[in-house]
CSV table of C-alpha atoms in Angstrom, one decimal:
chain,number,residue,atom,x,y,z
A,1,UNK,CA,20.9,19.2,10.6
A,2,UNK,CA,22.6,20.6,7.5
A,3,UNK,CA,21.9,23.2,5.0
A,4,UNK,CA,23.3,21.0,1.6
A,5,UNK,CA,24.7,17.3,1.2
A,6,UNK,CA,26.9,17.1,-1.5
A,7,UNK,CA,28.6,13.5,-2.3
A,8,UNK,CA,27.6,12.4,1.5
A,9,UNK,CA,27.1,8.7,2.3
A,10,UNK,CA,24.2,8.7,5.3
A,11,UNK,CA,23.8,5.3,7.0
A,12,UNK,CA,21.3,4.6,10.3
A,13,UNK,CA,20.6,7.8,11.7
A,14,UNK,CA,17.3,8.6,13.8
A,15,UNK,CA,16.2,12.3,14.3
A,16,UNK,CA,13.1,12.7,16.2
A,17,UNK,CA,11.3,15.8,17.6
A,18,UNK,CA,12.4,18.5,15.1
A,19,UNK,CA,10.3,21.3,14.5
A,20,UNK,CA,11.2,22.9,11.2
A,21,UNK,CA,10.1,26.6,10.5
A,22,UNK,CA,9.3,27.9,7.4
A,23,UNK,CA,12.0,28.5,4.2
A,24,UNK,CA,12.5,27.2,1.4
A,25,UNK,CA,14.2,24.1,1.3
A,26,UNK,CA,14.3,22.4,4.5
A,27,UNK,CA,14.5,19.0,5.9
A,28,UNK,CA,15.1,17.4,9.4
A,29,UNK,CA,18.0,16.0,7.6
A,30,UNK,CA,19.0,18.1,5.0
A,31,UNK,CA,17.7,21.4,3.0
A,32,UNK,CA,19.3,19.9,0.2
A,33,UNK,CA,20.7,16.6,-0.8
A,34,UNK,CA,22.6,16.0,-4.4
A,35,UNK,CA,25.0,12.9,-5.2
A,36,UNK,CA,24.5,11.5,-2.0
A,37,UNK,CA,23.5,8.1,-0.8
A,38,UNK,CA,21.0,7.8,2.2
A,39,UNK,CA,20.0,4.6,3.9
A,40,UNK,CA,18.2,3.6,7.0
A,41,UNK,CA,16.7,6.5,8.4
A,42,UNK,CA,13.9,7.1,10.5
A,43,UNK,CA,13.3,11.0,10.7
A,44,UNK,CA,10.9,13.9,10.1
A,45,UNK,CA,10.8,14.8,6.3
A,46,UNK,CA,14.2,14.0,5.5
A,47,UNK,CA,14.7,16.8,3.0
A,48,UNK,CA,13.7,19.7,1.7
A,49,UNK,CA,15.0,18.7,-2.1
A,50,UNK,CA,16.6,15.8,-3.5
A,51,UNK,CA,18.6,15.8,-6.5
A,52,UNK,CA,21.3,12.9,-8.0
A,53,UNK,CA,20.9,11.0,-4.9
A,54,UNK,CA,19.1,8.0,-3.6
A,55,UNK,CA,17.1,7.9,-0.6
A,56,UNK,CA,16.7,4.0,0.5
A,57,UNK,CA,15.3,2.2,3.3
A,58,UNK,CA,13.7,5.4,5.1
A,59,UNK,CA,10.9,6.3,7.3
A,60,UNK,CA,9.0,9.3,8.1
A,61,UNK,CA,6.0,10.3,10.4
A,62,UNK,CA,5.5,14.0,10.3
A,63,UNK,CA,2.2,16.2,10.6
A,64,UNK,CA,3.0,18.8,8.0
A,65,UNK,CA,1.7,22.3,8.7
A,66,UNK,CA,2.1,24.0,5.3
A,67,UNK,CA,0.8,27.1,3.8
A,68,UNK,CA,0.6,25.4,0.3
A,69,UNK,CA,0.8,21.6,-0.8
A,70,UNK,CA,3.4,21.9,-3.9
A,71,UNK,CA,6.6,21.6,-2.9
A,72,UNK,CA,5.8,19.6,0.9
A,73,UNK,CA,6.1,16.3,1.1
A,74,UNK,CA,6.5,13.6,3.9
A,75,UNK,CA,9.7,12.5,2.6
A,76,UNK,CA,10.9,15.2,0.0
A,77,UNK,CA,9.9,18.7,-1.0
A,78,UNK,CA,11.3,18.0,-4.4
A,79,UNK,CA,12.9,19.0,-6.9
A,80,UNK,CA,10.5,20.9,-9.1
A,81,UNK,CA,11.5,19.0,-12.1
A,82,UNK,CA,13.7,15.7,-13.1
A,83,UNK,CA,13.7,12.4,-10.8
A,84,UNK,CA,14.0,11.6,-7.5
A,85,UNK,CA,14.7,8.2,-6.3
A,86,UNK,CA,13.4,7.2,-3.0
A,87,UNK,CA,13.3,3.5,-2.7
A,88,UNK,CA,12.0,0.5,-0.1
A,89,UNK,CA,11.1,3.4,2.2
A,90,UNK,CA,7.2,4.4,3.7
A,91,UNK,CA,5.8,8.1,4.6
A,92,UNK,CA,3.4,7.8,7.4
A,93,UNK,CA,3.2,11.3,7.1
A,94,UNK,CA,0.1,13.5,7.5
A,95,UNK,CA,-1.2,17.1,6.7
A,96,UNK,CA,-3.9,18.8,4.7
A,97,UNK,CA,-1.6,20.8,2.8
A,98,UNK,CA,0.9,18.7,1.9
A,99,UNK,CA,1.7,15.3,-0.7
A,100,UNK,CA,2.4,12.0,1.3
A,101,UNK,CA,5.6,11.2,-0.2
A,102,UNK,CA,7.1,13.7,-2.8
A,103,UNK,CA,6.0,18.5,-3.0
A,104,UNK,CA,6.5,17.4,-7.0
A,105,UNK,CA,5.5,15.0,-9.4
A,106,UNK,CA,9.4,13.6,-9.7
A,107,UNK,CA,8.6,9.9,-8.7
A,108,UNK,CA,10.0,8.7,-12.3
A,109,UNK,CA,12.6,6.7,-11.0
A,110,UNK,CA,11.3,5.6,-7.6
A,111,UNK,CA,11.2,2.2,-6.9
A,112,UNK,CA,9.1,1.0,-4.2
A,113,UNK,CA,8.0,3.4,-2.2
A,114,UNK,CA,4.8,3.4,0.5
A,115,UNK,CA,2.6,5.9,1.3
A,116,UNK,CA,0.0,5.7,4.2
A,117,UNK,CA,-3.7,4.9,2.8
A,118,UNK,CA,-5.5,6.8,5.4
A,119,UNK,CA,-3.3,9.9,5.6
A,120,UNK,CA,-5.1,13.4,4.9
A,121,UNK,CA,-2.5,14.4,2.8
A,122,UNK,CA,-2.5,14.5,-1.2
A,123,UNK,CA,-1.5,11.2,-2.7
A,124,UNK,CA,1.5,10.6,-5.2
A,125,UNK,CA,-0.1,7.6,-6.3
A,126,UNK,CA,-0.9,8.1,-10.5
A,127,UNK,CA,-1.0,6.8,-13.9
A,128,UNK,CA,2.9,7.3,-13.9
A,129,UNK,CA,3.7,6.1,-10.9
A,130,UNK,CA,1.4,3.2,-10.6
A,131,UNK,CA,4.0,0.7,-10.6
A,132,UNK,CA,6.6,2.6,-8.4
A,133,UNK,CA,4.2,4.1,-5.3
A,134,UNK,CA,1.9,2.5,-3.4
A,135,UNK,CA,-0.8,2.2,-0.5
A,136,UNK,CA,0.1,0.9,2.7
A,137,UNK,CA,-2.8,0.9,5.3
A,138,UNK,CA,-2.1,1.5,8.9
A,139,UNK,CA,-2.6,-2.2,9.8
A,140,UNK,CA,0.2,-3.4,7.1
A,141,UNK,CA,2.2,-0.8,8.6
A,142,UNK,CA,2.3,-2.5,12.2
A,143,UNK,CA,3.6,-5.8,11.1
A,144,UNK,CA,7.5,-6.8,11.3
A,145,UNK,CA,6.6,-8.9,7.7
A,146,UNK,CA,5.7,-5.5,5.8
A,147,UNK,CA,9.3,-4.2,6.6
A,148,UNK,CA,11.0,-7.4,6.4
A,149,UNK,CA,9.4,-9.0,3.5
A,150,UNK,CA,8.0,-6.0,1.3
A,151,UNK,CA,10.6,-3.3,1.5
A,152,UNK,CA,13.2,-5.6,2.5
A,153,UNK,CA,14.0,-3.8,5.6
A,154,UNK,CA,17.5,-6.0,7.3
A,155,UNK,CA,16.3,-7.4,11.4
A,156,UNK,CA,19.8,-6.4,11.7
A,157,UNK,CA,19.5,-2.7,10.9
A,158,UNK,CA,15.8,-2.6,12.2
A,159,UNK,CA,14.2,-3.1,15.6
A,160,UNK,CA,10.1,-4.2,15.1
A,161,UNK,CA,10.1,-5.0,19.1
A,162,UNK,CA,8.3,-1.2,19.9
A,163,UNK,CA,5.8,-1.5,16.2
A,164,UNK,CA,2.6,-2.8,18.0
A,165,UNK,CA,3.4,0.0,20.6
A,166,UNK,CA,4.6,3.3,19.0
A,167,UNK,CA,3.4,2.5,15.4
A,168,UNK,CA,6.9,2.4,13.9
A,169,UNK,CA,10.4,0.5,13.8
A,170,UNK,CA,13.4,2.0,15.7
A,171,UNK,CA,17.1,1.7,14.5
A,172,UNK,CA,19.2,-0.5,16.7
């Protein structure tokens, strides 16, 4: 949607069936997001890199066709150094060469964020982020309480009637 977020406030926003080509950079949502506040979106790896900002409450399901795994990641590429901060949010994202949440070990400062147990992508689980990422398994994933009551996802923002069905919440 945008080549650079600078000092944007993005609030419940779906964007589904994007097909991103390759460059350096890209997201469904943004190529690059800094100083900016995100909340409450369901998309397609979100962004390419994610500097100053926070990225809270998201969702992504993406098959990531990459030609290397650093740097692609179902919700950020990176940046390649500092912190990130993706919080309460879940990548059920999938791909061989790719990371299931973050292209770059810049976790530091995340705070509760999922990644999907049985995806064939690399894991950002590790010593240093052991009590910031975790493992969510495909079953967890299907039930309203794991939105609700783990990442603390609001009924209000969130529809769970289409989980059993489609495997994810939709925005109302």
């Amino acid at each position: 949607m945008f080549e650079e977020l600078d000092g944007a406030v993005i609030r419940d926003l779906s964007i589904e069936g994007i097909r991103l080509g390759r460059d350096t950079q890209k997201g469904a949502l943004a190529g690059r997001i800094r100083n900016s506040q995100v909340e409450q979106i369901r998309v397609s790896g979100i962004t390419g890199r994610l500097g100053d900002g926070i990225l809270r409450n998201c969702l992504t399901r993406v098959e990531i066709a990459a030609p290397e795994r650093i740097g692609n990641g179902g919700i950020i590429g990176g940046p390649q150094t500092g912190s990130a901060a993706v919080e309460a949010s879940l990548s059920l994202s999938t791909g061989v060469n790719a990371n299931r949440i973050s292209g770059w070990n810049v976790l530091g400062i995340t705070s509760s964020a999922y990644e999907l147990e049985s995806s064939d992508s690399e894991s950002n689980l590790s010593p240093e982020t052991e009590h910031r990422v975790f493992s969510a398994t495909e079953e967890e994933t299907r039930e309203p309480s794991f939105y609700t009551d783990i990442l603390g996802w609001s009924e209000a923002i969130w529809s769970f009637d289409r989980l059993a069905a489609e495997g994810i919440p939709s925005l109302r």
